[in-house]
Coordinates of C-alpha atoms and ligand atoms in Angstrom, one line a residue:
X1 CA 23.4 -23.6 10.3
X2 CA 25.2 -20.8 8.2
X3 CA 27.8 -18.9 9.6
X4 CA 25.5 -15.6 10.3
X5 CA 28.9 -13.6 10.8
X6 CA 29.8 -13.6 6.7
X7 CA 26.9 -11.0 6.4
X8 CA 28.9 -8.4 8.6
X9 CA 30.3 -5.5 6.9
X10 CA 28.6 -6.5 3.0
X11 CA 26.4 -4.0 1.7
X12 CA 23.2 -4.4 0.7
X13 CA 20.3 -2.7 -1.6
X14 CA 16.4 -3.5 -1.4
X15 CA 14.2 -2.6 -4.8
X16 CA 10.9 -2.7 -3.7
X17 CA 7.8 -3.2 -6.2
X18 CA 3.7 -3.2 -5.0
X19 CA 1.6 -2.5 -2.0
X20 CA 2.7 -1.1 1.9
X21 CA 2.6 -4.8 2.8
X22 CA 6.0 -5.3 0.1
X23 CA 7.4 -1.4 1.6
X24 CA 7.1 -2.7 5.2
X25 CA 8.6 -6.3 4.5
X26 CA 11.6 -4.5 2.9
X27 CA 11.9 -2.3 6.3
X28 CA 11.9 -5.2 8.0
X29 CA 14.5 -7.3 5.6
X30 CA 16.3 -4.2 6.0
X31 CA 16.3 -4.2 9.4
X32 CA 17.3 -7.4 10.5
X33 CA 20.5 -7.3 8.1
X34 CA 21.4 -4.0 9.5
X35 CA 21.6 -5.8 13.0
X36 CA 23.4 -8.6 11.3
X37 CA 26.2 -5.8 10.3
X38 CA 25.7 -5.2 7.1
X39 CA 25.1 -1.9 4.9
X40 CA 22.5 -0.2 3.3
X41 CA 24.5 0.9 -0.2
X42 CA 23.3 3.3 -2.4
X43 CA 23.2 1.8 -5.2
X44 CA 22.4 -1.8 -7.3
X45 CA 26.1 -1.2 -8.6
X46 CA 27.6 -1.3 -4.9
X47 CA 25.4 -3.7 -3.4
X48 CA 27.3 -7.3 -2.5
X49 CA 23.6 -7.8 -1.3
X50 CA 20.6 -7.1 -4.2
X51 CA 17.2 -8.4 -2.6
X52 CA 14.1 -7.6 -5.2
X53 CA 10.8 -7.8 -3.4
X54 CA 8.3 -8.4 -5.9
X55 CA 4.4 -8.2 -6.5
X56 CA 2.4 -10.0 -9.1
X57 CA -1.2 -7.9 -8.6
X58 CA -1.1 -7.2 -12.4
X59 CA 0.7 -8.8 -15.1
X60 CA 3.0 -5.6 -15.4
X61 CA 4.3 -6.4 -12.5
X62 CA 5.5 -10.1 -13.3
X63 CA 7.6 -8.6 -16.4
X64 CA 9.5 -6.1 -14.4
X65 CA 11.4 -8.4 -12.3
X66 CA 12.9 -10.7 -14.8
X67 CA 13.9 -7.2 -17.1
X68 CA 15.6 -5.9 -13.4
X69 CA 17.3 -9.3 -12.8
X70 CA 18.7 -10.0 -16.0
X71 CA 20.3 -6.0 -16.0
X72 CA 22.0 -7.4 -12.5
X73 CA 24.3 -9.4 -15.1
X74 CA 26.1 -6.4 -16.5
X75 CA 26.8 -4.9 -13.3
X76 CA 30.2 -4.9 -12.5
X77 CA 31.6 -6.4 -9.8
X78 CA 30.5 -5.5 -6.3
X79 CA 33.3 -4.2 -3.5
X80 CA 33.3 -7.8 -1.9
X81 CA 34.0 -9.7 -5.2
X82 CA 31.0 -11.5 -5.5
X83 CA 27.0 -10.8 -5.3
X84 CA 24.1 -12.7 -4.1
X85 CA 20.7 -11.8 -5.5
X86 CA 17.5 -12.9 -3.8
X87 CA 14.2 -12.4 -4.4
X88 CA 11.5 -12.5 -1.7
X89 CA 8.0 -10.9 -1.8
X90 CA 4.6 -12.5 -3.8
X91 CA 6.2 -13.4 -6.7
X92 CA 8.6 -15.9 -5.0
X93 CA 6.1 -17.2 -3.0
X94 CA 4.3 -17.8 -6.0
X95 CA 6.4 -19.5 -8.5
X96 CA 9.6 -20.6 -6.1
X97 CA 12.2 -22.6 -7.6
X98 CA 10.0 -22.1 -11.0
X99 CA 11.1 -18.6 -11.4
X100 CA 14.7 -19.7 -12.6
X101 CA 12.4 -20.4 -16.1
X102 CA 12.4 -16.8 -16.6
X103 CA 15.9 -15.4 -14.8
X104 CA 18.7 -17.5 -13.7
X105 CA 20.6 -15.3 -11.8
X106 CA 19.1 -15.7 -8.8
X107 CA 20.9 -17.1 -5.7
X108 CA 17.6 -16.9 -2.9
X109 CA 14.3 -17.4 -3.1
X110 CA 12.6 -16.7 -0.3
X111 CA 8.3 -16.2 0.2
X112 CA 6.4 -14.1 1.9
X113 CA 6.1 -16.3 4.9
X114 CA 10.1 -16.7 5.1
X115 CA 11.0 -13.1 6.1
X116 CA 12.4 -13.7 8.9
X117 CA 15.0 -16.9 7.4
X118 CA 16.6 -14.3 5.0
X119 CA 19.7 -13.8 6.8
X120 CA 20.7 -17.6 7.7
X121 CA 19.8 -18.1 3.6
X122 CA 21.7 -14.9 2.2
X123 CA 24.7 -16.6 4.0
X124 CA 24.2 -19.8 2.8
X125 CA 24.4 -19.2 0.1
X126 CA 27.8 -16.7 0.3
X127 CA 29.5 -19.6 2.3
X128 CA 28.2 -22.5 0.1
X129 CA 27.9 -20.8 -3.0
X130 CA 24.7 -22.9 -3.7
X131 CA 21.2 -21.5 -4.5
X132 CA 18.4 -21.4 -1.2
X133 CA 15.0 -21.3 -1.9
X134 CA 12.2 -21.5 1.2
X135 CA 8.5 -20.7 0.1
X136 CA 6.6 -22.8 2.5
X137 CA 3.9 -21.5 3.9
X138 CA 3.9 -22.7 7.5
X139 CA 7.6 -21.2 7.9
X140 CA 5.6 -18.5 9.9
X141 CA 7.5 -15.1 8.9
X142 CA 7.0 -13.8 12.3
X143 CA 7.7 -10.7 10.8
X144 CA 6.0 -8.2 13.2
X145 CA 8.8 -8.8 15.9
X146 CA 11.8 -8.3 13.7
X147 CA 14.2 -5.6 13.8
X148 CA 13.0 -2.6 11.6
X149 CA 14.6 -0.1 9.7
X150 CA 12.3 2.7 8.6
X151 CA 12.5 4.4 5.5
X152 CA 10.7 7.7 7.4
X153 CA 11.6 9.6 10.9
X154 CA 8.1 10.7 10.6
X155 CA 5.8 8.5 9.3
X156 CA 5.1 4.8 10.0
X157 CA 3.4 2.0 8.7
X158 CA 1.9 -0.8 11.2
X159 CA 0.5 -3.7 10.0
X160 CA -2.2 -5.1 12.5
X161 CA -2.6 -8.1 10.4
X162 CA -1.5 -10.3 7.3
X163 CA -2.9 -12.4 4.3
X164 CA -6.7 -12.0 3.4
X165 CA -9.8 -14.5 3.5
X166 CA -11.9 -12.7 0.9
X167 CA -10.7 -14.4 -2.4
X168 CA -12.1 -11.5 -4.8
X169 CA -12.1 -13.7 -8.0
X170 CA -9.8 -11.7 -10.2
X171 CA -6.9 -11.4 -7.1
X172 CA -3.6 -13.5 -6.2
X173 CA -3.2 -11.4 -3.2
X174 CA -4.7 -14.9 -1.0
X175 CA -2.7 -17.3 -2.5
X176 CA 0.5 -15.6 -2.2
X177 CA 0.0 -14.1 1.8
X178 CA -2.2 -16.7 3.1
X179 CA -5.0 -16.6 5.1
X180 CA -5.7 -13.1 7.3
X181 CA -4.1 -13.4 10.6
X182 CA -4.4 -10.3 13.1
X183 CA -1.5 -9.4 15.5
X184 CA -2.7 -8.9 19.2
X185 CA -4.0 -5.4 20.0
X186 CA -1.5 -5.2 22.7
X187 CA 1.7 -5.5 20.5
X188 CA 0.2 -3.4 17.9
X189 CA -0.3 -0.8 20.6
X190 CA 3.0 -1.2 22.4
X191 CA 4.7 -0.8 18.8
X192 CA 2.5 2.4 18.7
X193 CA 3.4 4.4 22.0
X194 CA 7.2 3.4 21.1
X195 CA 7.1 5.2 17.5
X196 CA 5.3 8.2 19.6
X197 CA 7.9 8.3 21.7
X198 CA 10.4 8.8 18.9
X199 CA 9.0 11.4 17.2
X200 CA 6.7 9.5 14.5
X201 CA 3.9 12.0 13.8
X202 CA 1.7 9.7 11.7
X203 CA 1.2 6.0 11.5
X204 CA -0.6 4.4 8.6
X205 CA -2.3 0.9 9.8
X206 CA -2.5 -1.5 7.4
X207 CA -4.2 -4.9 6.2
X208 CA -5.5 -5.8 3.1
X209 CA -9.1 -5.6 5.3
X210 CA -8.4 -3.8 8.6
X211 CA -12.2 -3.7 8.9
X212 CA -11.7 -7.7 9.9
X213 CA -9.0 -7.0 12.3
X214 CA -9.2 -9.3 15.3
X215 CA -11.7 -11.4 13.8
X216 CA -9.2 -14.5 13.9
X217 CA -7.9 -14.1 17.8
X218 CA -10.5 -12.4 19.6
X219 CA -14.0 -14.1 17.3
X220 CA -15.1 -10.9 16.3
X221 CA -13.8 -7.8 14.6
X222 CA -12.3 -5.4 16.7
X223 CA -11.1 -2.5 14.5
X224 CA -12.9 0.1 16.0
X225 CA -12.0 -0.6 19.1
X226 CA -8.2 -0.5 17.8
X227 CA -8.4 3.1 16.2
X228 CA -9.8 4.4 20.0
X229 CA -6.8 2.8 21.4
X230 CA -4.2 3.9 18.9
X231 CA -6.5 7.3 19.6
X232 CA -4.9 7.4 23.2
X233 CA -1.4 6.7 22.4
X234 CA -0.6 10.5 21.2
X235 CA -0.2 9.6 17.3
X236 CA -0.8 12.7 15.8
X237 CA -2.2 11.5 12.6
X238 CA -4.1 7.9 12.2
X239 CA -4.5 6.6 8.8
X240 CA -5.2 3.1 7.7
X241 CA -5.8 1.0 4.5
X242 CA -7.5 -1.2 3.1
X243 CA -11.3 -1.5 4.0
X244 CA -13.6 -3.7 2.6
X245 CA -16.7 -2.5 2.1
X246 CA -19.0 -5.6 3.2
X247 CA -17.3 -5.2 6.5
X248 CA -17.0 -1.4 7.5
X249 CA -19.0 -1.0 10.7
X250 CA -20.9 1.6 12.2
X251 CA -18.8 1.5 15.9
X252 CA -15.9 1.9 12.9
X253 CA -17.3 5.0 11.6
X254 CA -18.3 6.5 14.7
X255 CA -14.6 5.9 16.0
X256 CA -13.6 7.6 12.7
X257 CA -15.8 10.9 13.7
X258 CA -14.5 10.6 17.5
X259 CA -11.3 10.0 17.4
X260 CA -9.2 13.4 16.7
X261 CA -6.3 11.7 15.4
X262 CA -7.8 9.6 12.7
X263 CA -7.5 11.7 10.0
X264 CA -10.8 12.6 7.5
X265 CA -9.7 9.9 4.2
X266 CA -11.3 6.8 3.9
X267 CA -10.3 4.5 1.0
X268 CA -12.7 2.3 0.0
X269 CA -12.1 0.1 -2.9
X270 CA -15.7 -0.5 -4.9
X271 CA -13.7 -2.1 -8.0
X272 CA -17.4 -1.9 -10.0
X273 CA -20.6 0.1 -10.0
X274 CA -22.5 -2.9 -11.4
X275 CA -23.7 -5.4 -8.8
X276 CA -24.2 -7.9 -11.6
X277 CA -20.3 -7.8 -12.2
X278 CA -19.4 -7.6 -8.2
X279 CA -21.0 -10.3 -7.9
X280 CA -18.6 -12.3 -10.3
X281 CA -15.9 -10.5 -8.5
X282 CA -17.3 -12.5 -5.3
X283 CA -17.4 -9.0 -3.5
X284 CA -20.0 -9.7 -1.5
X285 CA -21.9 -6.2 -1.6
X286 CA -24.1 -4.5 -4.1
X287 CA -23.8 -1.0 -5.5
X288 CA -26.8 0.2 -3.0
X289 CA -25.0 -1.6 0.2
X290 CA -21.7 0.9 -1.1
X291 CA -23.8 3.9 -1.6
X292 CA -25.5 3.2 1.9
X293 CA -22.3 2.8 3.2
X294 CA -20.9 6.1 2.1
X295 CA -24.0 8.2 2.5
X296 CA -23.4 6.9 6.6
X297 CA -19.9 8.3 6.4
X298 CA -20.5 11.3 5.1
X299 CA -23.7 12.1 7.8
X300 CA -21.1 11.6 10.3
X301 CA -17.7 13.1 8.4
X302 CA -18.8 15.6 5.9
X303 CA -15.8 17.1 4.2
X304 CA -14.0 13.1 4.2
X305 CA -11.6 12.5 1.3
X306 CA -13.1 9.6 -0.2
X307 CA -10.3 7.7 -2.5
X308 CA -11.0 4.2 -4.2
X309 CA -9.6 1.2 -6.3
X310 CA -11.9 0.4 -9.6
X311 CA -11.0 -2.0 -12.0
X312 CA -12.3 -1.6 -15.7
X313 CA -12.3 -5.0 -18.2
X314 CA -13.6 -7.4 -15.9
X315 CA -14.4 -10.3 -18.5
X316 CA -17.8 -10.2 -19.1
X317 CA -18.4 -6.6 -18.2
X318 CA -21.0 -5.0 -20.9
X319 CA -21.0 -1.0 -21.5
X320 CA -24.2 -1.1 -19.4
X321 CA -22.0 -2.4 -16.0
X322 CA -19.3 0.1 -16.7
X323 CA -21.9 3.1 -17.5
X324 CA -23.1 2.0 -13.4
X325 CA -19.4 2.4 -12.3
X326 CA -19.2 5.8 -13.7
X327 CA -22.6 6.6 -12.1
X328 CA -21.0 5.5 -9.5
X329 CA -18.2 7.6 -9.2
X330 CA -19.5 10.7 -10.0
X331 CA -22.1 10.1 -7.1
X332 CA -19.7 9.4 -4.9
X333 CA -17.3 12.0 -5.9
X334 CA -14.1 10.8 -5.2
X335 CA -11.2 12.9 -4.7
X336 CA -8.9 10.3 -6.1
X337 CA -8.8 7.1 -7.3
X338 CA -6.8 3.8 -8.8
X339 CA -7.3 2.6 -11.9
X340 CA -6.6 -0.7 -13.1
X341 CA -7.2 -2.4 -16.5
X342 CA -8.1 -6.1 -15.3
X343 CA -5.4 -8.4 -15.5
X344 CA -5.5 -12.0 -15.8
X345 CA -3.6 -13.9 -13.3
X346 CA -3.4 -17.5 -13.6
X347 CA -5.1 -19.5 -10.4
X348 CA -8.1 -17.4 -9.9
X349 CA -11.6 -17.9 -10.5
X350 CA -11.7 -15.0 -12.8
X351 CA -9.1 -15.9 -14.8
X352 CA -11.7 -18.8 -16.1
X353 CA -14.2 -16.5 -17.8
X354 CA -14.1 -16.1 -21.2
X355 CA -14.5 -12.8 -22.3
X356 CA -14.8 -10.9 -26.0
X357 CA -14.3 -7.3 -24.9
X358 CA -11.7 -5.5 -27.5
X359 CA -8.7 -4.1 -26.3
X360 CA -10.3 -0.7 -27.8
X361 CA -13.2 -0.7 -26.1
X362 CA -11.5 -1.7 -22.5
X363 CA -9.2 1.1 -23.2
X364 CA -11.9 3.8 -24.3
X365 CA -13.7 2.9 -21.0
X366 CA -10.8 3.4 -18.8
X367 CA -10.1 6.9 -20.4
X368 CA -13.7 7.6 -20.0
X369 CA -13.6 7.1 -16.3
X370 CA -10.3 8.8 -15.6
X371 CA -11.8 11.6 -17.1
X372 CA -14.5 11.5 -14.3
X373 CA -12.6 11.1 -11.7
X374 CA -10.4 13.7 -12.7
X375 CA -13.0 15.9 -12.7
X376 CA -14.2 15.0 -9.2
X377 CA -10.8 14.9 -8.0
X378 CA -10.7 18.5 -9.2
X379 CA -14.3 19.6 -7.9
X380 CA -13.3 18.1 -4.3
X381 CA -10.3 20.1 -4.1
X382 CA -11.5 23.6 -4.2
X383 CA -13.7 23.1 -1.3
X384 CA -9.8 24.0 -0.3
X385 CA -9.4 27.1 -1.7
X386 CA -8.4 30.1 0.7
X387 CA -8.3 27.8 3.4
X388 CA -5.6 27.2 5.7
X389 CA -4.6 23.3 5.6
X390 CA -2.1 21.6 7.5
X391 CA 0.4 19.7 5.8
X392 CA 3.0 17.3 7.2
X393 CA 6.2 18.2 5.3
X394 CA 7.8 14.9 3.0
X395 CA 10.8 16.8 1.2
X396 CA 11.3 18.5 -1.7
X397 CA 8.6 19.5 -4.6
X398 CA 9.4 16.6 -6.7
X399 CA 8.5 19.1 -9.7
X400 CA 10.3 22.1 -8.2
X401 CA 13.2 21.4 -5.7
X402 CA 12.9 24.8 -4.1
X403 CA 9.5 24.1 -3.2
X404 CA 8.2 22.4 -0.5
X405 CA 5.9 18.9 -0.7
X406 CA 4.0 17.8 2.0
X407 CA 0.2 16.2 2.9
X408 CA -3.2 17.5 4.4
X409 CA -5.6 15.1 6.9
X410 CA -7.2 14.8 3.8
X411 CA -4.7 12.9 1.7
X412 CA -4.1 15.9 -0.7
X413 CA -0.5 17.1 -1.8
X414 CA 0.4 20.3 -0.5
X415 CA 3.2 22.2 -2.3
X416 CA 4.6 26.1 -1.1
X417 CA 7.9 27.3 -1.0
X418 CA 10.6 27.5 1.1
X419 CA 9.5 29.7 4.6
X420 CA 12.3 32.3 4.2
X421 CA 15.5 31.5 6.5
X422 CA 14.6 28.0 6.3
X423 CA 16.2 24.7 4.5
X424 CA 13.9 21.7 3.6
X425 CA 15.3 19.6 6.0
X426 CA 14.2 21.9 8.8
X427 CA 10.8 21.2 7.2
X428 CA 10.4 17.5 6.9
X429 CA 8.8 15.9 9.0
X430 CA 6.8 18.9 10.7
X431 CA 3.3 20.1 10.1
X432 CA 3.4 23.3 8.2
X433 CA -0.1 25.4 7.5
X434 CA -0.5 26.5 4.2
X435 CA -3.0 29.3 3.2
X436 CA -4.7 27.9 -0.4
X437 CA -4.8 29.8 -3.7
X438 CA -4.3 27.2 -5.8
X439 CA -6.4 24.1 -6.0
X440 CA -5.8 21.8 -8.9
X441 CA -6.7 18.0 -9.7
X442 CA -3.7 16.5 -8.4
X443 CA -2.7 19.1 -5.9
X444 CA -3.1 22.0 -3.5
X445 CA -0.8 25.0 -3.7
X446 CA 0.2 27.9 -1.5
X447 CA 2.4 29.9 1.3
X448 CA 3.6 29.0 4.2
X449 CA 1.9 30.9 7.8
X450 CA 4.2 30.7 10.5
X451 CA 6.8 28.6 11.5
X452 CA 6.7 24.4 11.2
X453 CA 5.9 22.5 13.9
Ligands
SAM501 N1 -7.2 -5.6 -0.2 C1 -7.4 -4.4 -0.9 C2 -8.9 -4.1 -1.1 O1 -9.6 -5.0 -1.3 O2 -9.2 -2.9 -1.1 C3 -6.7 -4.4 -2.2 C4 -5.4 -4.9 -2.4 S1 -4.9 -5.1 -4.0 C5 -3.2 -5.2 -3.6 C6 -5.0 -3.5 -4.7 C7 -5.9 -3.4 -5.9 O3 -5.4 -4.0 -7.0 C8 -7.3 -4.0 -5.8 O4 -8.1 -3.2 -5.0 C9 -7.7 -4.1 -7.2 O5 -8.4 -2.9 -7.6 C10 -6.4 -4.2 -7.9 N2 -6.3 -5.6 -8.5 C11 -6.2 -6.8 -7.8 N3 -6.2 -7.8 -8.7 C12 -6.2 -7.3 -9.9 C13 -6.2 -7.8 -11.3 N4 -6.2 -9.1 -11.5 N5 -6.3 -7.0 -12.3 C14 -6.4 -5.6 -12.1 N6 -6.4 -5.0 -10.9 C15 -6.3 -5.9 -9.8
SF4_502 FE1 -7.5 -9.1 -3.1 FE2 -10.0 -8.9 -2.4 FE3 -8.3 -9.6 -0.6 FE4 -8.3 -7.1 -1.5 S1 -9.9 -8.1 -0.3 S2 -6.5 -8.4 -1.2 S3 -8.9 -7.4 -3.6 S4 -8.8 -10.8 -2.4
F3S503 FE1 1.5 -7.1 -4.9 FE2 1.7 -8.8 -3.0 FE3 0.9 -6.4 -2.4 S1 0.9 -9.2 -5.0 S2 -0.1 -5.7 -4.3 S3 2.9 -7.0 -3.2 S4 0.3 -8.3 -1.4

């Protein structure tokens, strides 16, 4: 066993690349070596610790961490003398020991089951000077009840359960976090109360299909039953991500009308608009099943924010599939939306099909539907003008430092200025309303009425 102590007093910096699930590993890497005495630095350059937590979603991805690993080598030398890099999240689980093909700079490797290992293998590899790699999947992470250093006062993310059973043919995401396991609602709801007691304003649940949550412990899904109970625990704001459609209930919607706190935004990725092509995606819904789905939500939620994933390029998809996805989305009318050009990642079922669509025409498609979801995105957000909407302050205007930026129930920026007398970071983390008169694709804009809160 490593000599724990030789982490004490080294600094340490986390770059942190795809989905909430990689942001709230990092918290929790972060965490436990901040109880382990080291240092968050503020920078690459002063870090004796570099850990890259990586994502391999999209191809894109995969080529960002070998440019970021190789730049390590020009650094200069770290305040301790020497630095250890590791690299932890989907990619390592992935490839392991055969990342060192592509970077060999790399002192740890450590998957996404071996969270909670990365302290015992950072010093191993300080004291012995030799590379540690642990990928298996039945080091159970254990994740959930490690320390945890939060990147927000304000805002939290829970997740109530790991990995994913749905093995959408064009996704890694199952290979590289396993199968879905939920936590037990108690500990999710004891975590819950805690972060109320501290201040935390909103909490964001997350899962790659919170609509299954529970489904593994208790034999059926309990989600619904979860958002009452987090409903009771004085969270201001509920949010949560990501719902499958096949498996949104009505007891889920219903909770989603009832429950105060559980704020009016529902992501639901659709990926396609063409059943024929969801069904290669092994989706396990149609087009109608989605539009029945939403028509429900809306009966019950009328002004809901509804935000999606779509994925154009699927091989095999003819201009007749995509012309049903953007039927689809102007129907639905979302108010925002992810994009994705399919990428092909080796391992899937997907990744088998062979496929003759032109770069051109994959490309021409996807401009064609960001145009129409701009234009709903648009059309959605001045429903908001003159209207008073309260937004929970983040910081600064990223475009305009004197401004403020924050976030309505309905997952829409917010920017206004500065209320007179006031600095920003009297403003963060509060709930500010903000009288409308501008309403644009991306944004809402206005003044400030009274004080934050
Ligand atoms: N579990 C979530 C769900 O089903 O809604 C999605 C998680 S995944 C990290 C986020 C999004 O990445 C997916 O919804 C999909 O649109 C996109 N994605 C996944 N694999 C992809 C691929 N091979 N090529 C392009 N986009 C992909
Ligand atoms: Fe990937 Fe599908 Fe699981 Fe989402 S539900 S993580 S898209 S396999
Ligand atoms: Fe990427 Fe892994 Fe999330 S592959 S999208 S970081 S689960």
């Amino acid at each position: 066993m490593p000599q724990l102590e030789i982490l004490t007093g080294k600094t340490y910096c986390i770059k942190t690349f795809g989905c909430q699930m990689n942001l709230h590993d990092s918290e929790r890497v972060s965490g436990l070596l901040d109880s382990l005495g080291a240092f968050e630095a503020q920078d690459l350059e002063h870090a004796d610790i570099v850990v890259f937590m990586t994502c391999c979603v999209r191809e894109a991805a995969d080529t960002r961490l070998y440019g970021q690993c190789n730049s390590c080598k020009s650094l200069p030398a770290p305040p301790s003398g020497k630095r250890v890099i590791a690299v932890g999240g989907c990619i390592a689980q992935r490839d392991g020991e055969g990342l060192l093909t592509n970077v060999d700079n790399v002192d740890v490797i450590f998957g996404t089951h071996a969270i909670a290992h990365v302290g015992e293998l950072l010093a191993a590899a300080f004291e012995k000077g030799e590379r540690q790699i642990l990928t298996n999947e039945d080091e159970e992470h254990g994740a959930t009840s490690m320390p945890w250093h939060r990147a927000s006062n304000y805002h939290a993310w829970v997740p109530i359960m790991t990995g994913c059973n749905n093995f959408c043919s064009y996704c890694i995401v199952p290979y590289v976090r396993g199968r879905e396991k939920s936590r037990p609602m108690e500990e999710i709801l004891d975590e819950v109360r805690i972060l109320a007691r501290k201040g935390v304003r909103e909490i964001t649940l997350l899962g790659q299909n919170v609509n299954s949550y529970g489904r593994n412990i208790y034999g059926k899904p309990r989600f619904a039953e979860l958002l009452r109970h987090v409903g009771d625990t004085g969270i201001e704001r509920i949010s949560f991500t990501s719902s499958h459609p096949k498996d949104l209930l009505p007891e889920t919607i219903d909770a989603m009308a009832e429950v105060d706190a559980v704020v009016p935004h529902l992501h639901l990725a659709v990926q396609s608009g063409s059943s024929r092509v969801l069904k290669l995606m092994n989706r396990r819904y149609t087009r109608e099943h989605y539009i029945d789905v939403i028509d429900q939500v809306r009966a019950r939620i009328p002004r809901i924010a509804l935000t999606t994933d779509i994925i154009v390029g699927f091989p095999g998809e003819t201009e007749e599939d995509f012309l049903e996805t953007l039927s689809l989305a102007e129907r639905v009318a979302y108010s925002q939306a992810f994009t994705f050009i399919y990428s092909k990642r080796e391992g899937t079922p997907a990744a088998e099909i062979e496929d003759s669509t032109t770069r051109e025409e994959i490309l021409d498609r996807f401009n064609r539907l960001v145009h129409v979801i701009e234009h709903t995105a648009y059309a959605y957000n001045q429903n908001f003008l003159h209207e008073c909407v309260p937004s929970l302050i983040e910081g600064p205007s990223k475009k305009d430092p004197n401004k403020l930026q924050g976030k309505s129930p309905w997952n829409q920026t917010v920017i206004c200025p500065i209320p007179e007398g006031l600095h920003v970071k009297d403003c963060v983390g509060k709930i500010l309303d903000v009288q409308v008169d501008t309403s644009r694709t991306f944004y809402l804009a206005g003044t400030a009425q009274g004080l934050p809160r």
